[in-house]
mmCIF file with all atom_site columns, N, CA and C in Angstrom:
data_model
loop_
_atom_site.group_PDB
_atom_site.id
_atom_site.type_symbol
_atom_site.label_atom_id
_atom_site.label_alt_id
_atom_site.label_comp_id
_atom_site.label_asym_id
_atom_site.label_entity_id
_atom_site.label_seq_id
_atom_site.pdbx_PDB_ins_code
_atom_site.Cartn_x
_atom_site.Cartn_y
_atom_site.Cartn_z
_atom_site.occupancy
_atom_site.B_iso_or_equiv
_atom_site.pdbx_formal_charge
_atom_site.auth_seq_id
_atom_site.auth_comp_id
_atom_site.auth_asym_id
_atom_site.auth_atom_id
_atom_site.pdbx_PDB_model_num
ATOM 1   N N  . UNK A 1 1  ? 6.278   11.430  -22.537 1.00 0.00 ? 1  UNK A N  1
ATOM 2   C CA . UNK A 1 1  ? 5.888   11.790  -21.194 1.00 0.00 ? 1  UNK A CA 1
ATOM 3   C C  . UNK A 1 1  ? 6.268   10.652  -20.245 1.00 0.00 ? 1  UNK A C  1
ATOM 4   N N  . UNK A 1 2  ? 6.758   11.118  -19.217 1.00 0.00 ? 2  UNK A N  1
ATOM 5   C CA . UNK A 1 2  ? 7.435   10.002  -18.213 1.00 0.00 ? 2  UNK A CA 1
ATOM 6   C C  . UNK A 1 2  ? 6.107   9.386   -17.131 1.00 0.00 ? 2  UNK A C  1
ATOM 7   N N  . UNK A 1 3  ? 5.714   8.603   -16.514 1.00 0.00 ? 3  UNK A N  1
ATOM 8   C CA . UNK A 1 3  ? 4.826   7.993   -15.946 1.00 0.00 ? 3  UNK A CA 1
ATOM 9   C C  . UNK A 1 3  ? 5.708   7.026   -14.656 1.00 0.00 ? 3  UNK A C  1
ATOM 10  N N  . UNK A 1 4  ? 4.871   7.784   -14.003 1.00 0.00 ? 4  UNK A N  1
ATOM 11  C CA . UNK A 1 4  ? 5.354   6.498   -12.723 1.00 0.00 ? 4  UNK A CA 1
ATOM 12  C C  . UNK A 1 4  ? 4.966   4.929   -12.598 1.00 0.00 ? 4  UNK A C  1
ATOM 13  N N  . UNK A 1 5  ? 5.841   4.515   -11.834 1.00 0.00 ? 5  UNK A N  1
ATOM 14  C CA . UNK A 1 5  ? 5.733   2.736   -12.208 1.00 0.00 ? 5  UNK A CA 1
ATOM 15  C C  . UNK A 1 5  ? 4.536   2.528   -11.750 1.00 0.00 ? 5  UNK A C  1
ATOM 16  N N  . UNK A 1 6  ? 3.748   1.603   -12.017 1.00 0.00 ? 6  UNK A N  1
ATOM 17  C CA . UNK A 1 6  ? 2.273   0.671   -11.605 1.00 0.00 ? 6  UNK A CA 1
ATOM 18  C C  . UNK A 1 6  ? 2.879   -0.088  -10.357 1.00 0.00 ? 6  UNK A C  1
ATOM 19  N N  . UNK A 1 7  ? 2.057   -0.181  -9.665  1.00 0.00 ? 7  UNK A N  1
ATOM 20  C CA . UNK A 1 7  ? 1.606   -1.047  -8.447  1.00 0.00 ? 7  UNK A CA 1
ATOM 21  C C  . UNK A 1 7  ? 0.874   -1.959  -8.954  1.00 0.00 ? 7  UNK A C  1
ATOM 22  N N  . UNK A 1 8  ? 1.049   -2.872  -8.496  1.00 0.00 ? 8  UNK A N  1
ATOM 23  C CA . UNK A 1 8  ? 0.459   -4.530  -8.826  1.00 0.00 ? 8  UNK A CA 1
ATOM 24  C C  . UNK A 1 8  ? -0.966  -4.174  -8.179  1.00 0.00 ? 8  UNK A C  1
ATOM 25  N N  . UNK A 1 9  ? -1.469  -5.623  -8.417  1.00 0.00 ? 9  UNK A N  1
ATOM 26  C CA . UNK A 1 9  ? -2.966  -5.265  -8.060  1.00 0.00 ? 9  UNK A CA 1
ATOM 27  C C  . UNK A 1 9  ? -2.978  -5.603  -6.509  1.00 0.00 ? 9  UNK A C  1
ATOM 28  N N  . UNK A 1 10 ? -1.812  -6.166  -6.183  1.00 0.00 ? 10 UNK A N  1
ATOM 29  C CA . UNK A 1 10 ? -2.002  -6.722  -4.432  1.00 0.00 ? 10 UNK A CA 1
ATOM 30  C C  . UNK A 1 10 ? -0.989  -5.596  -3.283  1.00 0.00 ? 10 UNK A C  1
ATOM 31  N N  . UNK A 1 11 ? -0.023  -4.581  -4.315  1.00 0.00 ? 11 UNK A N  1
ATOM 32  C CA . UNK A 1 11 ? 0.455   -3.637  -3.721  1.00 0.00 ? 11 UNK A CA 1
ATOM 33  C C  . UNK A 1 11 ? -0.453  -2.917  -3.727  1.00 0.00 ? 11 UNK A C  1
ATOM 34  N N  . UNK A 1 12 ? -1.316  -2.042  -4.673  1.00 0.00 ? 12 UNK A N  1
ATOM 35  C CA . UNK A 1 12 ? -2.656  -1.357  -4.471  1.00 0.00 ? 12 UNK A CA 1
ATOM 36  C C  . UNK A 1 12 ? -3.371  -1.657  -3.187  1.00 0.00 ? 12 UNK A C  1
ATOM 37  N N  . UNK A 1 13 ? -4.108  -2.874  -3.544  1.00 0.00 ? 13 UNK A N  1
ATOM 38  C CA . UNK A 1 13 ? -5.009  -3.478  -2.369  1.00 0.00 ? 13 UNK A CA 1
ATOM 39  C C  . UNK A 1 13 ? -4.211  -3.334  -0.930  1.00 0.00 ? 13 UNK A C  1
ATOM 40  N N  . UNK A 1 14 ? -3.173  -3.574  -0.588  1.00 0.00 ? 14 UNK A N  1
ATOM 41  C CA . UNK A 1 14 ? -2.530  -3.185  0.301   1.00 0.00 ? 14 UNK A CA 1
ATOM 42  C C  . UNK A 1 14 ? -2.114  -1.955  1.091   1.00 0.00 ? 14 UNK A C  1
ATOM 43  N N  . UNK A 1 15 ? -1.929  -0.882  -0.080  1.00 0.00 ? 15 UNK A N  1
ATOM 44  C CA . UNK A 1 15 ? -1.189  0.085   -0.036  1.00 0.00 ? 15 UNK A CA 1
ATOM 45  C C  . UNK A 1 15 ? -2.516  0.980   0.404   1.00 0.00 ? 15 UNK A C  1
ATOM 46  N N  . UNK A 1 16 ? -3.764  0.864   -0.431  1.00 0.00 ? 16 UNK A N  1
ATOM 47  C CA . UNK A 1 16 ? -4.823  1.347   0.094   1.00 0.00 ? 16 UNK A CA 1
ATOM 48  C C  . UNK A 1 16 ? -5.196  0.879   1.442   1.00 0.00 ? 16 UNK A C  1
ATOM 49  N N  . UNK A 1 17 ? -5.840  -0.520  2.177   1.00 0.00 ? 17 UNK A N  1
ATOM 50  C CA . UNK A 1 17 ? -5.710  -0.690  3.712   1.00 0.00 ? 17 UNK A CA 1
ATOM 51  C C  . UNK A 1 17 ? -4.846  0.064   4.610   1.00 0.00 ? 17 UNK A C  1
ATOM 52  N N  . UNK A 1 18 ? -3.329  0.525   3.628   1.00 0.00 ? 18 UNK A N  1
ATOM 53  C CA . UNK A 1 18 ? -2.461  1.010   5.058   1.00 0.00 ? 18 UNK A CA 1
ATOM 54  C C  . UNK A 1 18 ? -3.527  2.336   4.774   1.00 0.00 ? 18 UNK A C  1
ATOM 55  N N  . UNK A 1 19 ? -3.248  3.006   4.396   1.00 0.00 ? 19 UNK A N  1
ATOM 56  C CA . UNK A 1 19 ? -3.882  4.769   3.864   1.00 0.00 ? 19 UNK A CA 1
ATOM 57  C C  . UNK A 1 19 ? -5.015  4.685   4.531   1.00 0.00 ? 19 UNK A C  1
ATOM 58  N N  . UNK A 1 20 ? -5.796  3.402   4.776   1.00 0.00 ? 20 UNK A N  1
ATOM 59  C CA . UNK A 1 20 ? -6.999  3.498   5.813   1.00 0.00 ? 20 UNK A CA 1
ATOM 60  C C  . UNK A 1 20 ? -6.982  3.609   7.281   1.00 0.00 ? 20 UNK A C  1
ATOM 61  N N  . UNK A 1 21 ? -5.845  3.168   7.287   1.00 0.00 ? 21 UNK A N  1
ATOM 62  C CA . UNK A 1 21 ? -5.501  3.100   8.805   1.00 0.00 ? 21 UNK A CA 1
ATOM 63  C C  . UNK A 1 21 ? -5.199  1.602   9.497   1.00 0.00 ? 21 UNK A C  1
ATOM 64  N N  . UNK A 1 22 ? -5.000  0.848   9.053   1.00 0.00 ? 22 UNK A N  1
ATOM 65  C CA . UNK A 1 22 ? -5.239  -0.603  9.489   1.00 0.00 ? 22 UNK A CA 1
ATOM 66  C C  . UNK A 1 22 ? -3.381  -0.797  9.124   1.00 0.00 ? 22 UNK A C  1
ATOM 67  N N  . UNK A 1 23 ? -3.595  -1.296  10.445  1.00 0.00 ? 23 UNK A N  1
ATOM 68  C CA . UNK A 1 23 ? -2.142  -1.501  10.829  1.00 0.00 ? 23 UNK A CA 1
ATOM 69  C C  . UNK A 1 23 ? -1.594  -3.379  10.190  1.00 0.00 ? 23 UNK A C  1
ATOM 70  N N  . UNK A 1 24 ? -0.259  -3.241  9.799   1.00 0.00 ? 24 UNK A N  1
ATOM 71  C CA . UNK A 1 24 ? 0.132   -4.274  8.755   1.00 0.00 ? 24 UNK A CA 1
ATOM 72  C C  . UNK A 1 24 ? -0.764  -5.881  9.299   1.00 0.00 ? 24 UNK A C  1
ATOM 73  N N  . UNK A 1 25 ? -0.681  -5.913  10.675  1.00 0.00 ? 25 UNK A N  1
ATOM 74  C CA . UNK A 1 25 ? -1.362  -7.139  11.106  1.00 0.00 ? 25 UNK A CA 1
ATOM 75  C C  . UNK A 1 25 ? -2.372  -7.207  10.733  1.00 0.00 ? 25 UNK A C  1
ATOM 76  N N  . UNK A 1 26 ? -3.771  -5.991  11.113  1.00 0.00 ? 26 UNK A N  1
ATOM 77  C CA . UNK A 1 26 ? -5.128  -6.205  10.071  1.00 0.00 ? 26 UNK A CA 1
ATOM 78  C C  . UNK A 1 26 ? -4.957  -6.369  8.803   1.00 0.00 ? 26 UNK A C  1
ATOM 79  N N  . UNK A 1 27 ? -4.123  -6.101  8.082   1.00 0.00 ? 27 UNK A N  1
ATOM 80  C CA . UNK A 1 27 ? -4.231  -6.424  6.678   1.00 0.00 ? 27 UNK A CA 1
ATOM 81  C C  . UNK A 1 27 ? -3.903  -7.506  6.798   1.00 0.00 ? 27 UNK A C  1
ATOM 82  N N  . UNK A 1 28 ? -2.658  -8.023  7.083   1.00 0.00 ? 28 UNK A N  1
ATOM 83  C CA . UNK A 1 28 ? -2.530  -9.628  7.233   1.00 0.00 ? 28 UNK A CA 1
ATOM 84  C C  . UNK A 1 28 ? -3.751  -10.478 7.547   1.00 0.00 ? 28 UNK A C  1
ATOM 85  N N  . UNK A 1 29 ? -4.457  -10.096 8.461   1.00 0.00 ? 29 UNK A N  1
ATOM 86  C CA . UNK A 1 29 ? -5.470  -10.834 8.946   1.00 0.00 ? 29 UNK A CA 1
ATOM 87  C C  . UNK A 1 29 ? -6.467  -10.986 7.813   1.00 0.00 ? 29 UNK A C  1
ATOM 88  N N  . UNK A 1 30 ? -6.988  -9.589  7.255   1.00 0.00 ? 30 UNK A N  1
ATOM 89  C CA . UNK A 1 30 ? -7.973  -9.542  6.406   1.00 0.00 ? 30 UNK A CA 1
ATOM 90  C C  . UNK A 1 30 ? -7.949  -9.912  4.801   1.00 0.00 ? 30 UNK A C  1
ATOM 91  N N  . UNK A 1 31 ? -6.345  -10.145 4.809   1.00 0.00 ? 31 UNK A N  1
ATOM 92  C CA . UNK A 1 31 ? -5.975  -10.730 3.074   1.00 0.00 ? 31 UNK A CA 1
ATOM 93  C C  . UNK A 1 31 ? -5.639  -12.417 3.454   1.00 0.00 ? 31 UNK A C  1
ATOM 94  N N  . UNK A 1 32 ? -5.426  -12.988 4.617   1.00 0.00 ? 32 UNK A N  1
ATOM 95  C CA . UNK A 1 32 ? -5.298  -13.908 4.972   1.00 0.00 ? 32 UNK A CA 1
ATOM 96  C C  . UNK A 1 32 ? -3.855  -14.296 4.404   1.00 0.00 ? 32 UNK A C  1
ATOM 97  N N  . UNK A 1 33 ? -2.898  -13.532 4.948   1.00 0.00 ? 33 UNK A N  1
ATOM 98  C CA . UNK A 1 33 ? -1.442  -13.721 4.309   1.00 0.00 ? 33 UNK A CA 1
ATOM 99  C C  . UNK A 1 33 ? -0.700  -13.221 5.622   1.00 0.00 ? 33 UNK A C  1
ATOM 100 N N  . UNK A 1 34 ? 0.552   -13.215 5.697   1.00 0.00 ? 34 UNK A N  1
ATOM 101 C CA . UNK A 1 34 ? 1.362   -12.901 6.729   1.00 0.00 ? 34 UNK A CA 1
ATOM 102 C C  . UNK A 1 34 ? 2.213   -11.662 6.578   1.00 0.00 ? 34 UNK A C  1
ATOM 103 N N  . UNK A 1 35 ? 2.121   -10.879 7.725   1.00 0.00 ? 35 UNK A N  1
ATOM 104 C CA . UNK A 1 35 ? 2.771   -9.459  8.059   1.00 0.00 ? 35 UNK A CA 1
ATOM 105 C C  . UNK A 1 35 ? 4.018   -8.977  7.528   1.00 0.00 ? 35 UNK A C  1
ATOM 106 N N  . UNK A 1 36 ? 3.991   -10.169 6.861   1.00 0.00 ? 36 UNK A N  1
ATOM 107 C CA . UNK A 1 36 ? 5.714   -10.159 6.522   1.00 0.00 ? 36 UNK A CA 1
ATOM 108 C C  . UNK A 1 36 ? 5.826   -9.934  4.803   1.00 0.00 ? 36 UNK A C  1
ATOM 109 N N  . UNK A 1 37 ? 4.440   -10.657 4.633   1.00 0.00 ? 37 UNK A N  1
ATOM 110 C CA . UNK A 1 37 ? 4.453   -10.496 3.022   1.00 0.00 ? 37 UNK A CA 1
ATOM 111 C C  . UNK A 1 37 ? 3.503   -8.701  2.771   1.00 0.00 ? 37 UNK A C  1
ATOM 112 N N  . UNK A 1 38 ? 2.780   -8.236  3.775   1.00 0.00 ? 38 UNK A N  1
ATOM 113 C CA . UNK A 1 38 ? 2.378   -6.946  3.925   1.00 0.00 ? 38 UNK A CA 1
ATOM 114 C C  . UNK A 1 38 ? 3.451   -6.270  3.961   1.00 0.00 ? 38 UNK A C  1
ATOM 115 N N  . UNK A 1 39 ? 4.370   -6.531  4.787   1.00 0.00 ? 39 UNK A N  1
ATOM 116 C CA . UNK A 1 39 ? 5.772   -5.051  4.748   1.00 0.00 ? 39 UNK A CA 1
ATOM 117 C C  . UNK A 1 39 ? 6.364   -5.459  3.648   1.00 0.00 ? 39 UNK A C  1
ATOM 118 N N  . UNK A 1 40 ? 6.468   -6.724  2.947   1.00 0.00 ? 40 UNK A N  1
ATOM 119 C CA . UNK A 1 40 ? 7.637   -6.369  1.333   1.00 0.00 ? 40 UNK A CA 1
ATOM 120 C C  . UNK A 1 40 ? 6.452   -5.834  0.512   1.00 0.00 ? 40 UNK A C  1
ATOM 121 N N  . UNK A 1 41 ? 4.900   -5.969  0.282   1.00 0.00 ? 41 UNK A N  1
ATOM 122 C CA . UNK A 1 41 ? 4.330   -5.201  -0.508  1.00 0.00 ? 41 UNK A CA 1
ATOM 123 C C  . UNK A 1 41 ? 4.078   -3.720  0.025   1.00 0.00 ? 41 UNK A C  1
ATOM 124 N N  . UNK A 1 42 ? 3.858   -3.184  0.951   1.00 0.00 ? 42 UNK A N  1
ATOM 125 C CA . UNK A 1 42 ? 4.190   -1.797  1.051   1.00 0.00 ? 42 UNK A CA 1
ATOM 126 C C  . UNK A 1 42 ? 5.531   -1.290  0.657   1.00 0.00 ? 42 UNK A C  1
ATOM 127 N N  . UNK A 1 43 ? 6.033   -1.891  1.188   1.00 0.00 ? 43 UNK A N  1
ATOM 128 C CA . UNK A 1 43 ? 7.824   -1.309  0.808   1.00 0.00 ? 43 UNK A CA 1
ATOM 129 C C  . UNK A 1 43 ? 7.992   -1.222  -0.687  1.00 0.00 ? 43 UNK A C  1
ATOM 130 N N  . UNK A 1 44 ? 7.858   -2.044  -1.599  1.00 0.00 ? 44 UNK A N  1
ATOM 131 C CA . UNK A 1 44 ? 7.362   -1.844  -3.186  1.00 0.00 ? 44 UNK A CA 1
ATOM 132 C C  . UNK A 1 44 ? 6.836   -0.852  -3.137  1.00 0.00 ? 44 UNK A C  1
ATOM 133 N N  . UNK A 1 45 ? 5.536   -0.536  -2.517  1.00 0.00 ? 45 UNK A N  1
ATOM 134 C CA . UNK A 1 45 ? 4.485   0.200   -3.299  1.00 0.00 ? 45 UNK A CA 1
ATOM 135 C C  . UNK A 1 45 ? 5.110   1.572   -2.680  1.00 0.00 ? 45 UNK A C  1
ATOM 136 N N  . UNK A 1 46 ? 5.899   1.909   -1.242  1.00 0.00 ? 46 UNK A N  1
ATOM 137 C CA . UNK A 1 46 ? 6.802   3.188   -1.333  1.00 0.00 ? 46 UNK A CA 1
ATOM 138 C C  . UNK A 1 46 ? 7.439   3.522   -1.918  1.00 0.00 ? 46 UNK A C  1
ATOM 139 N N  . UNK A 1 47 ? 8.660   2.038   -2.710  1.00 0.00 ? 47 UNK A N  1
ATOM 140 C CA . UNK A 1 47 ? 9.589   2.558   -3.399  1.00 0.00 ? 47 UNK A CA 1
ATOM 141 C C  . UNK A 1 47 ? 8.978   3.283   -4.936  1.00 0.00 ? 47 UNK A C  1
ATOM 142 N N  . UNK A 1 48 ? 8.029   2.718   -5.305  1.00 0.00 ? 48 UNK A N  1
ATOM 143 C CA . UNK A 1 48 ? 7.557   2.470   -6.855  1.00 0.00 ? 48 UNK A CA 1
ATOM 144 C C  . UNK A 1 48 ? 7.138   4.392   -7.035  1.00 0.00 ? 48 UNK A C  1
ATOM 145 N N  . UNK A 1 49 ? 6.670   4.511   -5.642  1.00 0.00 ? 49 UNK A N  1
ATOM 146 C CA . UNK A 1 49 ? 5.401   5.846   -5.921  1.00 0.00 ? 49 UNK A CA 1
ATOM 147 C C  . UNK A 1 49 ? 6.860   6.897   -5.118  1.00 0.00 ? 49 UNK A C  1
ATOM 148 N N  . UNK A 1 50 ? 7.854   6.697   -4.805  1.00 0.00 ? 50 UNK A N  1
ATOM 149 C CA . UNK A 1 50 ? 8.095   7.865   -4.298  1.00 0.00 ? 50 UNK A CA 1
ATOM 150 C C  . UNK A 1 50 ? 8.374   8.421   -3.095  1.00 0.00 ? 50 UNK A C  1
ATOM 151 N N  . UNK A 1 51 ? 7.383   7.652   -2.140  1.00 0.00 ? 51 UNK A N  1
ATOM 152 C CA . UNK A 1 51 ? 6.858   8.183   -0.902  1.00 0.00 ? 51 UNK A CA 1
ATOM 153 C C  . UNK A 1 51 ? 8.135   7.488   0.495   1.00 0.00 ? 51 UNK A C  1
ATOM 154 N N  . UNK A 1 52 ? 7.869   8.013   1.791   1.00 0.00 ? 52 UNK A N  1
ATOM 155 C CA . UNK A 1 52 ? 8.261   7.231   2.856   1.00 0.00 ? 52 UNK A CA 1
ATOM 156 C C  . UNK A 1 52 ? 7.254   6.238   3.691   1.00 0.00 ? 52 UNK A C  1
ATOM 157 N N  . UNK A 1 53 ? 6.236   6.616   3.697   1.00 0.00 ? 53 UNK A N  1
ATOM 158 C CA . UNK A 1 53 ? 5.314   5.493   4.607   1.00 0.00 ? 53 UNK A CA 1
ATOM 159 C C  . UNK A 1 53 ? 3.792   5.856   4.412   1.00 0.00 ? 53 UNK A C  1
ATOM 160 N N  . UNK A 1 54 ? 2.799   5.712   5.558   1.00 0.00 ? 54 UNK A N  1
ATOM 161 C CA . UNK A 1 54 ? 1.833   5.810   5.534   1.00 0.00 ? 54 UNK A CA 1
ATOM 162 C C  . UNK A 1 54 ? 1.044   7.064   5.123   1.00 0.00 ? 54 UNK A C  1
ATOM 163 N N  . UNK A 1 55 ? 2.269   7.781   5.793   1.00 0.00 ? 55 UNK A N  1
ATOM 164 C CA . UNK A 1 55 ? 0.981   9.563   5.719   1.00 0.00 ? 55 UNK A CA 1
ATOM 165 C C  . UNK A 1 55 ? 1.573   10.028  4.684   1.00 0.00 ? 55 UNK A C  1
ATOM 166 N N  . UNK A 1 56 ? 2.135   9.478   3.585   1.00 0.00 ? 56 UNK A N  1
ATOM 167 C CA . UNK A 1 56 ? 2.123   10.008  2.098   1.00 0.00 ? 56 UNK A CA 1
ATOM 168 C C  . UNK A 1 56 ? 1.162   8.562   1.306   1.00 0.00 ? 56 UNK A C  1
ATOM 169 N N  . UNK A 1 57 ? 0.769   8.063   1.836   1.00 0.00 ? 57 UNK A N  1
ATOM 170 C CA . UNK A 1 57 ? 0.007   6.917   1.448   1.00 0.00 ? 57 UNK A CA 1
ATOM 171 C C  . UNK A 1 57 ? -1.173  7.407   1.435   1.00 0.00 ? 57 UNK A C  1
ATOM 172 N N  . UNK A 1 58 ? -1.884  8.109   2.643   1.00 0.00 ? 58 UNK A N  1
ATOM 173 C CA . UNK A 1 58 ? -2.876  9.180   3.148   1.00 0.00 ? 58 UNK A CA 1
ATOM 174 C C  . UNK A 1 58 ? -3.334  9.897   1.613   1.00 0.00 ? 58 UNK A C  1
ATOM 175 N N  . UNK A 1 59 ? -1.727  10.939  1.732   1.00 0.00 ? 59 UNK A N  1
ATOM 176 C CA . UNK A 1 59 ? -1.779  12.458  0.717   1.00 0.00 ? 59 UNK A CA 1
ATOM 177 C C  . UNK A 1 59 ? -2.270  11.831  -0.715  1.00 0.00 ? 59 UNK A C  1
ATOM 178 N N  . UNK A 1 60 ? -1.621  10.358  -0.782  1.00 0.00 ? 60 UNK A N  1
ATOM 179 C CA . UNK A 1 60 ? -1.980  10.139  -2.407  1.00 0.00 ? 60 UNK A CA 1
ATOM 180 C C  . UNK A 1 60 ? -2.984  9.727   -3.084  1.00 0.00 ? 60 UNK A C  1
ATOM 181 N N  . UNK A 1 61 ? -4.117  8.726   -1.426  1.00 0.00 ? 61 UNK A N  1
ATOM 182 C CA . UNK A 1 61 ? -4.663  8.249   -2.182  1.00 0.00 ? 61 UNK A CA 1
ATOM 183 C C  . UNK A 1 61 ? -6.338  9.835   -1.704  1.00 0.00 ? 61 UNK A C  1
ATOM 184 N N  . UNK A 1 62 ? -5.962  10.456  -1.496  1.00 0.00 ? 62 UNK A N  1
ATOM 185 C CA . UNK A 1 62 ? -6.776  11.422  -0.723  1.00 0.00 ? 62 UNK A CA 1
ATOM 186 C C  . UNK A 1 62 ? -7.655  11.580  -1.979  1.00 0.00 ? 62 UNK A C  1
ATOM 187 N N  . UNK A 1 63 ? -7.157  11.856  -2.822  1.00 0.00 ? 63 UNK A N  1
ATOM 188 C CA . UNK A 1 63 ? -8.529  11.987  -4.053  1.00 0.00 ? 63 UNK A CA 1
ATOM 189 C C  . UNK A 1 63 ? -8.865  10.917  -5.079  1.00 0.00 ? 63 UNK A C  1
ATOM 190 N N  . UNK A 1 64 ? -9.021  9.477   -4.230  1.00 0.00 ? 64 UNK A N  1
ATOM 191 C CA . UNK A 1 64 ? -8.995  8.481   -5.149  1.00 0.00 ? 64 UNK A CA 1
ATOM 192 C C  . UNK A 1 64 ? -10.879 8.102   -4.446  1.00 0.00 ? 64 UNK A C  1
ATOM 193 N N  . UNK A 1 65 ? -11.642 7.878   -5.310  1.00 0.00 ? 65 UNK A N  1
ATOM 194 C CA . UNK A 1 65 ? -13.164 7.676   -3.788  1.00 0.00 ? 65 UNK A CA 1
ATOM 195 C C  . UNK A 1 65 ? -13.340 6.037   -4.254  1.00 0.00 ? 65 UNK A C  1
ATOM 196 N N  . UNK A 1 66 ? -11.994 5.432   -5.420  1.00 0.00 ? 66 UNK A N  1
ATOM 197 C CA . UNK A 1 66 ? -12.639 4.146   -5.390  1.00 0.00 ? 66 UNK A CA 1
ATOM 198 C C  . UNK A 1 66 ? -13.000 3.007   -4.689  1.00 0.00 ? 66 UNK A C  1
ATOM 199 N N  . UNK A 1 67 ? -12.675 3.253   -3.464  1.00 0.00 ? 67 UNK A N  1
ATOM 200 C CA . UNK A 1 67 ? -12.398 2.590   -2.296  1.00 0.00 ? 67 UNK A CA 1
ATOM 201 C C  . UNK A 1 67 ? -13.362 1.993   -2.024  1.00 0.00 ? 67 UNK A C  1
#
């Protein structure tokens, strides 16, 4: 059975903030890292899962309540 690639534990943590709504600077702010290291871990965590951006970030994590 084929399985999609894993997200690291800091593309997760990330990838979930965008899906919340918090735009790359609040996450920067709130992981205490820079906007810059937020867009290469989203961009991973699009390429890995599939998706184009946020509002498939939304669709995926829509039935996850671990938040």
């Amino acid at each position: 059975m084929l399985q999609a690639p894993r997200l690291t534990p800091r593309e997760l943590e990330i990838a979930k903030l965008a899906s919340q709504g918090l735009t790359n600077r609040e996450i920067a702010e709130r992981l205490v890292t820079s906007v810059r290291t937020v867009d290469n871990h989203l961009y991973q965590a699009y390429s890995k899962l599939g998706i184009r951006g946020r509002e498939d970030l939304g669709r995926f994590f829509a039935g996850d309540r671990s938040t």
